[in-house]
Structure formats: structure tokens, C-alpha cells
Short mmCIF file of C-alpha atoms in Angstrom, two decimals:
data_model
loop_
_atom_site.label_atom_id
_atom_site.label_comp_id
_atom_site.label_asym_id
_atom_site.label_seq_id
_atom_site.Cartn_x
_atom_site.Cartn_y
_atom_site.Cartn_z
CA MET Z 1 167.39 118.34 91.64
CA VAL Z 2 163.86 118.55 91.50
CA ILE Z 3 162.44 116.71 88.13
CA ARG Z 4 159.52 118.70 86.83
CA GLU Z 5 156.08 117.08 85.40
CA THR Z 6 156.46 115.86 81.92
CA SER Z 7 154.49 114.30 79.14
CA SER Z 8 155.33 110.77 80.92
CA ILE Z 9 155.82 111.80 84.66
CA GLU Z 10 152.88 113.10 86.78
CA TYR Z 11 152.85 113.94 90.52
CA LYS Z 12 149.77 113.74 92.68
CA GLU Z 13 149.85 114.88 96.24
CA LEU Z 14 146.59 113.07 97.06
CA ILE Z 15 144.69 109.99 95.35
CA SER Z 16 141.60 111.61 93.34
CA PRO Z 17 139.62 110.39 90.27
CA SER Z 18 141.47 113.04 88.01
CA PHE Z 19 144.33 110.68 87.73
CA LEU Z 20 142.38 108.15 85.77
CA LYS Z 21 142.53 110.62 83.06
CA THR Z 22 146.17 110.27 82.83
CA VAL Z 23 145.94 106.19 83.13
CA SER Z 24 143.92 106.52 79.79
CA ALA Z 25 146.37 108.91 78.11
CA TYR Z 26 149.38 106.77 78.82
CA ALA Z 27 147.59 103.54 77.64
CA ASN Z 28 146.47 105.56 74.49
CA TYR Z 29 149.96 107.23 73.76
CA GLY Z 30 152.95 106.12 75.39
CA THR Z 31 154.00 104.48 78.69
CA GLY Z 32 154.44 107.05 81.76
CA ARG Z 33 154.43 107.14 85.38
CA ILE Z 34 152.13 108.75 88.03
CA LEU Z 35 153.67 109.23 91.52
CA PHE Z 36 151.40 109.62 94.28
CA GLY Z 37 152.59 111.43 97.79
CA VAL Z 38 154.65 114.01 95.75
CA ASN Z 39 153.42 117.67 95.53
CA ASP Z 40 153.36 119.76 92.31
CA GLU Z 41 157.05 120.94 93.22
CA GLY Z 42 158.24 117.53 92.82
CA ALA Z 43 158.82 117.24 96.61
CA GLN Z 44 158.21 113.70 98.41
CA VAL Z 45 155.04 114.17 101.10
CA GLY Z 46 153.91 110.70 101.10
CA VAL Z 47 150.66 109.30 101.50
CA ASP Z 48 149.12 107.45 104.36
CA ASP Z 49 149.47 103.67 104.47
CA PRO Z 50 150.95 103.31 101.10
CA ILE Z 51 149.98 99.47 100.78
CA ALA Z 52 146.24 100.52 101.13
CA ALA Z 53 146.84 103.44 98.99
CA SER Z 54 147.93 100.95 96.27
CA LEU Z 55 144.92 98.53 96.59
CA ARG Z 56 142.88 101.68 96.50
CA ILE Z 57 144.62 102.78 93.04
CA GLU Z 58 144.30 99.39 91.53
CA ASN Z 59 140.33 99.22 92.54
CA MET Z 60 139.73 102.60 90.94
CA ILE Z 61 141.40 101.58 87.79
CA ASN Z 62 139.87 98.18 87.54
CA ASP Z 63 136.54 99.80 88.13
CA SER Z 64 137.01 103.09 85.93
CA LEU Z 65 139.06 101.83 82.92
CA ASP Z 66 137.47 100.24 79.72
CA PRO Z 67 139.48 98.31 78.55
CA VAL Z 68 141.97 97.97 81.89
CA PRO Z 69 145.40 98.71 80.75
CA ARG Z 70 148.47 96.78 81.82
CA TYR Z 71 150.13 98.64 84.80
CA THR Z 72 152.38 97.91 87.82
CA ILE Z 73 152.32 99.84 91.64
CA ASP Z 74 155.13 100.05 93.26
CA ALA Z 75 154.82 101.53 97.03
CA ASP Z 76 157.98 102.60 99.03
CA PRO Z 77 157.02 102.59 102.68
CA SER Z 78 160.10 104.64 103.83
CA THR Z 79 158.99 107.44 101.61
CA GLY Z 80 155.30 107.12 101.42
CA VAL Z 81 155.52 107.46 97.43
CA VAL Z 82 153.49 104.82 95.56
CA THR Z 83 154.40 104.84 91.75
CA LEU Z 84 151.95 103.81 89.15
CA THR Z 85 153.37 102.90 85.81
CA VAL Z 86 151.13 102.55 82.99
CA TYR Z 87 152.06 100.79 80.00
CA GLU Z 88 150.89 101.74 76.32
CA GLY Z 89 148.62 98.81 75.16
CA GLN Z 90 147.06 97.53 71.86
CA ASP Z 91 143.38 97.47 72.76
CA LYS Z 92 142.80 101.32 71.93
CA PRO Z 93 141.15 103.56 72.94
CA TYR Z 94 141.33 103.30 76.77
CA ARG Z 95 138.85 105.30 78.08
CA SER Z 96 137.87 106.72 81.29
CA LYS Z 97 134.26 107.24 82.14
CA GLY Z 98 133.92 106.83 78.06
CA LYS Z 99 136.37 109.52 77.12
CA ALA Z 100 139.64 108.89 75.79
CA TYR Z 101 142.79 111.24 76.83
CA ARG Z 102 146.35 112.27 75.96
CA ARG Z 103 149.08 114.04 77.47
CA ASN Z 104 149.71 117.59 76.01
CA ASP Z 105 153.31 118.46 77.88
CA SER Z 106 152.52 118.16 81.43
CA ALA Z 107 148.60 118.25 81.09
CA THR Z 108 146.08 115.71 80.30
CA ILE Z 109 143.19 116.55 78.05
CA GLU Z 110 140.50 114.80 76.01
CA VAL Z 111 141.18 113.76 72.34
CA ASP Z 112 139.02 115.36 69.56
CA ARG Z 113 136.92 113.27 67.27
CA LEU Z 114 139.71 113.04 64.88
CA GLU Z 115 142.07 111.48 67.40
CA TYR Z 116 139.49 109.34 68.82
CA GLY Z 117 138.76 107.95 65.08
CA ARG Z 118 142.40 107.17 64.94
CA LEU Z 119 142.96 105.37 68.22
CA VAL Z 120 139.94 103.05 67.12
CA LEU Z 121 141.80 102.35 63.92
CA GLU Z 122 145.04 101.64 65.73
CA GLY Z 123 143.25 99.36 68.29
CA SER Z 124 141.69 97.43 65.29
CA ASN Z 125 145.09 97.24 63.73
CA LEU Z 126 143.62 99.05 60.58
CA SER Z 127 145.23 102.15 58.82
CA TYR Z 128 143.25 105.13 57.32
CA ASP Z 129 144.52 104.20 53.67
CA ARG Z 130 142.62 100.77 54.24
CA LEU Z 131 139.11 102.34 54.98
CA THR Z 132 136.31 102.47 52.22
CA SER Z 133 136.48 105.56 50.73
CA ALA Z 134 133.45 107.81 50.57
CA GLN Z 135 134.43 108.60 46.92
CA GLN Z 136 133.36 105.67 44.69
CA ASP Z 137 133.08 107.33 41.20
CA LEU Z 138 136.95 107.08 40.81
CA THR Z 139 139.27 106.88 37.53
CA PHE Z 140 142.63 105.67 37.39
CA ASP Z 141 144.28 106.83 34.24
CA LEU Z 142 147.58 107.93 35.47
CA LEU Z 143 147.92 104.99 37.78
CA GLN Z 144 147.41 102.75 35.11
CA GLN Z 145 149.89 104.31 32.82
CA LYS Z 146 152.69 104.28 35.35
CA MET Z 147 151.75 100.58 36.12
CA ILE Z 148 152.11 99.40 32.77
CA GLU Z 149 155.33 101.54 32.17
CA GLY Z 150 156.74 100.44 35.64
CA VAL Z 151 155.56 97.09 36.69
CA GLY Z 152 154.48 95.74 32.85
CA ILE Z 153 150.97 94.91 33.60
CA ASP Z 154 148.50 95.09 30.51
CA ALA Z 155 145.84 96.84 32.39
CA LEU Z 156 144.71 97.84 35.82
CA SER Z 157 142.12 95.45 36.23
CA PRO Z 158 139.93 94.81 39.27
CA ASP Z 159 142.21 91.72 40.46
CA ILE Z 160 144.94 93.76 40.24
CA LEU Z 161 143.30 96.67 42.44
CA ARG Z 162 142.36 94.31 45.01
CA THR Z 163 146.13 92.78 45.00
CA LEU Z 164 147.28 96.56 45.49
CA GLY Z 165 144.80 97.04 48.44
CA LEU Z 166 142.73 99.68 46.49
CA LEU Z 167 139.76 97.70 45.84
CA GLY Z 168 138.12 95.99 49.02
CA ARG Z 169 134.83 94.16 49.66
CA ASP Z 170 132.94 97.29 50.35
CA GLY Z 171 134.55 99.26 47.13
CA TYR Z 172 137.40 101.36 46.78
CA THR Z 173 139.73 102.20 49.68
CA ASN Z 174 141.06 105.57 50.84
CA ALA Z 175 144.21 104.76 49.37
CA ALA Z 176 142.36 104.11 45.86
CA ALA Z 177 140.74 107.66 46.31
CA ILE Z 178 144.34 109.45 46.99
CA LEU Z 179 145.69 107.43 43.85
CA ALA Z 180 142.85 108.40 41.75
CA ASP Z 181 142.97 110.95 38.98
CA HIS Z 182 140.55 113.11 40.88
CA ASN Z 183 139.63 113.14 44.47
CA ASP Z 184 138.69 115.58 47.36
CA PHE Z 185 142.16 115.19 49.33
CA PRO Z 186 144.51 117.86 49.81
CA GLY Z 187 147.71 118.21 48.03
CA ILE Z 188 151.10 120.10 47.87
CA ASP Z 189 151.61 124.06 48.06
CA MET Z 190 154.89 125.01 46.46
CA VAL Z 191 156.26 128.45 46.78
CA ARG Z 192 159.47 129.98 45.66
CA PHE Z 193 160.32 133.02 47.77
CA GLY Z 194 162.77 135.96 46.98
CA ASP Z 195 164.95 137.61 49.10
CA THR Z 196 162.59 137.66 51.94
CA GLU Z 197 159.58 135.66 52.59
CA ASP Z 198 157.47 138.87 51.83
CA ILE Z 199 158.43 138.34 48.24
CA MET Z 200 157.13 135.30 46.38
CA ARG Z 201 158.31 134.81 42.84
CA ASP Z 202 156.29 131.71 42.04
CA ARG Z 203 153.93 129.64 43.63
CA GLU Z 204 151.75 126.31 42.48
CA THR Z 205 149.58 124.41 44.56
CA VAL Z 206 148.27 120.90 43.28
CA THR Z 207 145.02 119.60 45.04
CA GLY Z 208 142.26 117.33 44.03
CA VAL Z 209 144.62 115.17 41.98
CA SER Z 210 146.35 112.02 42.30
CA ALA Z 211 149.21 111.76 44.53
CA LEU Z 212 151.38 110.29 42.01
CA GLU Z 213 150.76 113.53 39.77
CA GLN Z 214 151.48 115.72 43.09
CA MET Z 215 154.81 113.92 43.13
CA ASP Z 216 155.48 114.60 39.59
CA ARG Z 217 154.69 118.17 39.56
CA ALA Z 218 156.98 118.74 42.66
CA LEU Z 219 159.72 116.89 40.72
CA ALA Z 220 159.18 119.19 37.69
CA VAL Z 221 159.43 122.22 39.87
CA TYR Z 222 162.56 121.07 41.50
CA ASP Z 223 164.22 120.48 38.09
CA ARG Z 224 163.21 124.11 37.27
CA TYR Z 225 165.12 125.67 40.25
CA TYR Z 226 167.74 123.56 41.41
CA ALA Z 227 169.13 121.32 38.48
CA TYR Z 228 170.63 122.68 35.47
CA GLU Z 229 172.96 121.67 32.68
CA LYS Z 230 176.51 122.68 31.93
CA ILE Z 231 178.29 122.10 28.65
CA GLU Z 232 181.93 120.98 29.15
CA GLY Z 233 183.70 120.44 25.86
CA THR Z 234 181.44 118.40 23.75
CA GLN Z 235 179.60 117.04 26.73
CA ARG Z 236 176.36 118.29 28.45
CA ARG Z 237 176.48 117.60 32.14
CA ARG Z 238 173.90 117.68 34.51
CA LEU Z 239 174.50 119.72 37.57
CA GLU Z 240 172.11 119.70 40.96
CA ARG Z 241 172.04 122.67 43.34
CA ILE Z 242 170.27 120.09 46.14
CA PRO Z 243 170.71 116.57 45.41
CA ALA Z 244 167.84 115.17 43.34
CA GLU Z 245 167.89 111.84 45.41
CA ALA Z 246 167.57 113.77 48.59
CA PHE Z 247 164.56 115.89 47.18
CA ARG Z 248 162.56 112.75 45.73
CA GLU Z 249 163.11 110.99 48.85
CA ALA Z 250 161.84 113.59 50.89
CA MET Z 251 159.19 114.31 48.66
CA ALA Z 252 158.01 110.72 48.49
CA ASN Z 253 158.13 110.59 52.24
CA ALA Z 254 155.99 113.64 52.78
CA LEU Z 255 152.92 112.10 50.63
CA VAL Z 256 153.47 108.53 51.92
CA HIS Z 257 153.62 109.18 55.66
CA ARG Z 258 151.32 112.23 55.69
CA THR Z 259 147.90 112.30 57.64
CA TRP Z 260 145.33 112.38 54.84
CA ASP Z 261 142.47 112.95 57.21
CA VAL Z 262 143.94 116.48 57.75
CA ARG Z 263 142.77 119.16 55.42
CA ALA Z 264 146.12 120.76 55.03
CA HIS Z 265 148.74 120.92 52.07
CA VAL Z 266 152.22 119.59 52.29
CA GLN Z 267 154.38 122.70 52.29
CA VAL Z 268 157.42 123.08 49.98
CA ALA Z 269 159.00 126.47 50.47
CA MET Z 270 161.76 127.04 47.94
CA TYR Z 271 164.70 129.46 48.89
CA ASP Z 272 167.85 130.24 46.88
CA SER Z 273 169.86 128.46 49.86
CA ARG Z 274 167.49 125.61 50.73
CA VAL Z 275 164.09 123.79 50.26
CA VAL Z 276 161.84 123.18 53.42
CA ILE Z 277 159.48 120.27 53.14
CA THR Z 278 156.78 120.43 55.84
CA SER Z 279 154.22 117.20 56.10
CA PRO Z 280 150.94 117.22 58.01
CA GLY Z 281 151.06 114.64 60.84
CA SER Z 282 153.50 113.80 63.60
CA LEU Z 283 155.27 110.49 63.65
CA PRO Z 284 153.27 107.32 63.23
CA PRO Z 285 152.21 105.56 66.51
CA GLY Z 286 155.16 103.10 67.82
CA LEU Z 287 158.02 105.16 66.40
CA ASP Z 288 159.83 107.90 68.16
CA THR Z 289 161.92 110.62 67.10
CA GLU Z 290 165.28 108.63 67.63
CA GLN Z 291 164.10 105.73 65.55
CA TYR Z 292 162.98 107.81 62.78
CA LEU Z 293 166.37 109.88 62.77
CA TYR Z 294 168.66 107.22 63.25
CA GLY Z 295 166.93 103.80 62.94
CA GLN Z 296 166.06 101.32 60.29
CA ILE Z 297 162.56 100.73 61.69
CA SER Z 298 159.71 101.43 59.50
CA VAL Z 299 156.58 102.17 60.78
CA LEU Z 300 153.92 102.97 57.93
CA ARG Z 301 151.25 105.18 58.48
CA ASN Z 302 149.76 104.54 55.16
CA PRO Z 303 150.98 101.01 54.07
CA VAL Z 304 148.76 100.46 50.92
CA LEU Z 305 149.86 103.85 49.68
CA ALA Z 306 153.51 103.12 50.47
CA GLU Z 307 153.51 99.68 48.65
CA VAL Z 308 152.31 101.63 45.34
CA PHE Z 309 155.08 104.20 45.67
CA LEU Z 310 157.56 101.37 46.24
CA LYS Z 311 156.38 99.20 43.12
CA LEU Z 312 156.80 102.37 40.92
CA ASP Z 313 160.26 103.30 42.23
CA TYR Z 314 159.38 106.26 43.87
CA ILE Z 315 160.67 105.18 47.26
CA GLU Z 316 163.47 102.58 47.41
CA ARG Z 317 163.00 100.53 50.69
CA PHE Z 318 160.67 101.17 53.63
CA GLY Z 319 162.88 102.35 56.66
CA THR Z 320 165.68 103.71 54.76
CA GLY Z 321 164.48 107.10 53.58
CA ILE Z 322 166.56 109.34 56.05
CA ALA Z 323 169.53 107.58 55.60
CA ARG Z 324 169.10 107.92 51.62
CA ILE Z 325 168.82 111.80 52.25
CA ARG Z 326 171.84 111.85 54.36
CA ARG Z 327 173.94 109.97 52.03
CA ALA Z 328 172.84 112.31 49.21
CA TYR Z 329 174.89 114.97 51.09
CA GLN Z 330 177.93 112.75 51.73
CA GLY Z 331 180.68 114.78 51.72
CA SER Z 332 178.99 118.11 51.55
CA LEU Z 333 179.85 120.95 53.82
CA SER Z 334 175.96 121.57 54.24
CA GLN Z 335 173.62 118.81 55.66
CA PRO Z 336 170.12 118.16 55.89
CA THR Z 337 168.08 118.86 58.83
CA PHE Z 338 165.11 117.10 60.34
CA ASP Z 339 162.63 118.39 62.78
CA VAL Z 340 159.80 116.50 64.61
CA ARG Z 341 157.54 118.99 66.31
CA GLY Z 342 153.96 118.82 67.16
CA GLU Z 343 151.73 117.78 64.53
CA VAL Z 344 154.49 118.43 61.67
CA VAL Z 345 157.43 116.90 60.38
CA THR Z 346 159.88 119.11 58.58
CA VAL Z 347 162.96 118.42 56.29
CA THR Z 348 165.45 120.98 55.27
CA LEU Z 349 167.37 120.29 52.28
CA PRO Z 350 170.25 122.90 51.80
CA VAL Z 351 171.96 123.79 48.70
CA VAL Z 352 175.23 121.58 48.39
CA ASP Z 353 178.04 123.32 50.34
CA ALA Z 354 175.85 126.57 51.25
CA PHE Z 355 176.77 127.15 54.68
CA GLU Z 356 174.86 129.45 57.29
CA GLY Z 357 177.46 130.47 60.15
CA THR Z 358 180.48 132.31 61.14
CA GLU Z 359 184.05 131.86 59.55
CA ALA Z 360 185.30 129.76 62.34
CA GLU Z 361 182.29 127.47 62.28
CA ARG Z 362 182.87 127.04 58.56
CA ARG Z 363 186.56 125.89 59.38
CA VAL Z 364 185.55 123.74 61.92
CA ALA Z 365 183.04 122.05 59.62
CA MET Z 366 185.27 121.82 56.57
CA ALA Z 367 187.96 120.04 58.82
CA LEU Z 368 185.30 117.47 59.83
CA ARG Z 369 184.31 116.45 56.27
CA SER Z 370 184.50 112.97 54.58
CA GLY Z 371 183.84 111.01 57.93
CA ARG Z 372 186.80 112.61 59.95
CA VAL Z 373 186.96 112.40 63.62
CA LEU Z 374 189.00 114.90 65.53
CA SER Z 375 189.97 116.34 69.00
CA ARG Z 376 189.26 119.97 69.80
CA ALA Z 377 193.22 120.30 69.94
CA ALA Z 378 193.59 118.52 66.45
CA LEU Z 379 191.02 121.20 64.88
CA GLU Z 380 192.97 124.18 66.50
CA GLY Z 381 196.01 122.85 64.35
CA GLU Z 382 193.90 122.05 61.27
CA THR Z 383 192.03 125.33 61.36
CA GLY Z 384 194.46 127.76 62.70
CA LEU Z 385 191.70 128.96 65.47
CA SER Z 386 192.47 129.82 68.88
CA ARG Z 387 191.17 127.50 71.68
CA ALA Z 388 188.48 129.89 72.51
CA GLN Z 389 187.32 130.39 68.98
CA THR Z 390 187.35 126.38 68.35
CA LEU Z 391 185.13 126.01 71.52
CA ALA Z 392 182.92 128.39 70.34
CA ALA Z 393 182.39 127.11 66.91
CA LEU Z 394 182.19 123.55 68.31
CA GLU Z 395 179.22 124.71 70.55
CA ALA Z 396 177.33 126.31 67.77
CA LEU Z 397 177.67 123.55 65.40
CA LEU Z 398 176.79 121.16 68.04
CA GLU Z 399 173.60 123.04 68.65
CA LYS Z 400 172.81 123.44 64.98
CA ARG Z 401 173.14 119.15 65.25
CA LEU Z 402 175.75 119.49 62.34
CA LEU Z 403 178.22 117.75 64.84
CA VAL Z 404 177.91 114.90 67.24
CA LYS Z 405 180.44 114.75 70.27
CA LEU Z 406 181.86 111.49 71.07
CA GLY Z 407 183.62 110.59 74.40
CA ASP Z 408 184.40 112.77 77.58
CA GLY Z 409 187.13 114.51 79.16
CA ARG Z 410 190.61 114.07 77.18
CA SER Z 411 189.10 111.58 74.83
CA THR Z 412 186.53 113.76 73.34
CA ARG Z 413 186.26 113.81 69.69
CA TYR Z 414 184.09 115.49 67.34
CA ALA Z 415 182.36 114.57 63.79
CA ARG Z 416 180.00 115.58 61.34
CA ALA Z 417 176.27 114.42 62.33
#
């Protein structure tokens, strides 16, 4: 089977200087391999004298890359294929002829000024929110009020601002500006849709104000549409169509982990059956999709901002946001979904027990509630579906990532994701 070129694999039939751009891309954005002596179709054609070719590749990297990344070269005399593995480094940006590159699927392209600046920050072990802000005429009335109420300070003094990382040697940081009462940063755009996206029943855009106010305004809109009170006897009970804990965590994560150097709002799309929160910026460097979805690893894009949100109890602990959102839906037929694609991260929070699918899919999903793990045969017995109907429902639910498949062959079992 031919493996096509990907973001982490590139084929080169011949050795030419163009491969140096890909070396820069892998060193900057993630470990990858370049296979010399393999054509564009993935067929091994070999190079003349693989040992001499290896030496040539080594010399070209050492002469052209600044700084020189860590790499290994493996020559296979039997096939004539030379494999160059380039490892992601810490001394970013890695430049080829003064330019830095990244992979875009199977292509290598030069980074723009914004991405180059981020590489410089990462290589210096700095974050955007720690940099000195261009805005220095800032006030912090809301932050001070919340710190007095939540932390118990008497006033937001310069010493406390320094301790929080909001005041540096050269003035207020970007984190301070993001938390200031008024600023030039983007905000959140909340839209309540009707039956279709052509019908907008309500819209509220919050921008140029503290991220704390953005958070509070989003929570107020949530309460307006997805929480209500019901009187039962002599008691008043709060009911939530979407778990408040899940919305709060997803919204806080969207603000804390977004890229603030991009002029785009956090998008909050509200429907009768779900809320979709889209945050600008892909995952932070050092965090892959699997770690984001299932791990406890916390890589903070904006550590100063995150620390303030933590102190004010907007978030509970670093690295537990996805787990808390999932936990809020425990026992519910509907489950949240998470999508990392391109330069955005999207979290979809469905209304509790809302379900979009066929009746067969609904029966199978119901049978697997509360942590149950069942075989296909057991599901047939519980749902009353035929073998073909059960298999079709399982396939659809797996594709929607609502189920996971455990084991193989006769030992295959299914569980809720």
C-alpha cells in the first residue's frame, strides 16, 4: 500500500535544496521525515550511493539552517532510500535562508509575520500575554471588585498587579490589557438562531471590555435561554437545558486559550438544540488533539490570564476542562463534541437528552447509558433491533464519535465515548 505524503512525511526523488524548507518546518512545528529516493507516488527508486548522499544531506543542513535542529539520517543500501528525521526543537524559529516554514498538509509554506512572531515567543519561552502592552492607560475597576470579593484583598495595588503578572518592568502586560475595563482587543459574538441560520432572534457582541465582563455577559445570555425555574409544590427548582458547569467551562476555556493576537471574536452560536462555541486559534504548541481530548496535560497559551481566571474560580484546575464538560453530561443521552480543525477549536454542547439520529441509533445509545459496555448481540437483545439495524446504528454512532469500540472479533464491545 502506498502511503501518500502528509504533514509529517515528504518524498524527494532527488536531493535538491528545496528540502531545507521542510527541515525548517519540522523543526518549528513538529517532528517529521523526509524520504530521499522515493518518488511522488511513493515508489522507492533509490539514490546513487546512499552513504555519500547522507553526508551531502548533513552538510546542506549544517550549512543552511540557523540554528541547526536535531536530526538523524538513516541510509538503507538495499533500497537506496535515505530517511532524514527532523525533530521539533526548542530554539525556534529555525530558518532556512533567513525564512521560517511550516507544513500545510503535504506542502511546505513560509510562515507569515504573525506566525513568525509566535515562533520567536515560543523559542524565548514567552507567551503573548506576558509581553508589554501597547496600551498603558488602563483601569481595573471590575478586576479589583472581583479580586476583593473572591480573593479578599483590600485593593488592587501595584504589588498585587506584579504578583499576578499584570505589571512588568516596562509597564502593563497584554494580560493586564485583556483584563482592563476598556481595551482594543476583540471579544465575543453571541447569536441566537431560529429554526434556520437565516433567522437571528437575538444578537449581542461584547468587545473592547475586560475578558471578565465578556465571561459574565456570556453567562447571563446562557441563563436567559438555557436555564429556567420550575415551581414544584412550595419549592422553586432551577432546571438547566444545557449543564451550566459545561457552558461555564467551555466559555472560560475559549477566552483563556484563544489567540488574542488575532482580530476575531469568540463565536457563540445558540440553537434550540445546542450551543456551539468556536474559539480562534488552534491548540497550543506541545499539545496534540488526543492529549487535548483525553489527557490531563495542560499547556497554557496564556498562563497569566489563566492564573487570574483560576484565582477567581472561573476555572477549577488546569488541564481538567474537557473532563469537567464530559462529567456534566454523565448519564445524558446527548454528549458534547470537540473539534480541532485548522485555526479554530469548536465545542458543541447539546441540550440534555436531545438526540439527532434514527430511532435505531437512539435505542442503541440509550442501551449504553450509565457506563455500560455491551456486545453487538447484547445490544440486539436489549433494543429489539435486527442484526443489520444494530450494525448500521453502531456504525453511525461510531462515526459521530458518540461510541467507542473496544476489542476485536468475538470480544468486540461498545461503550459511550
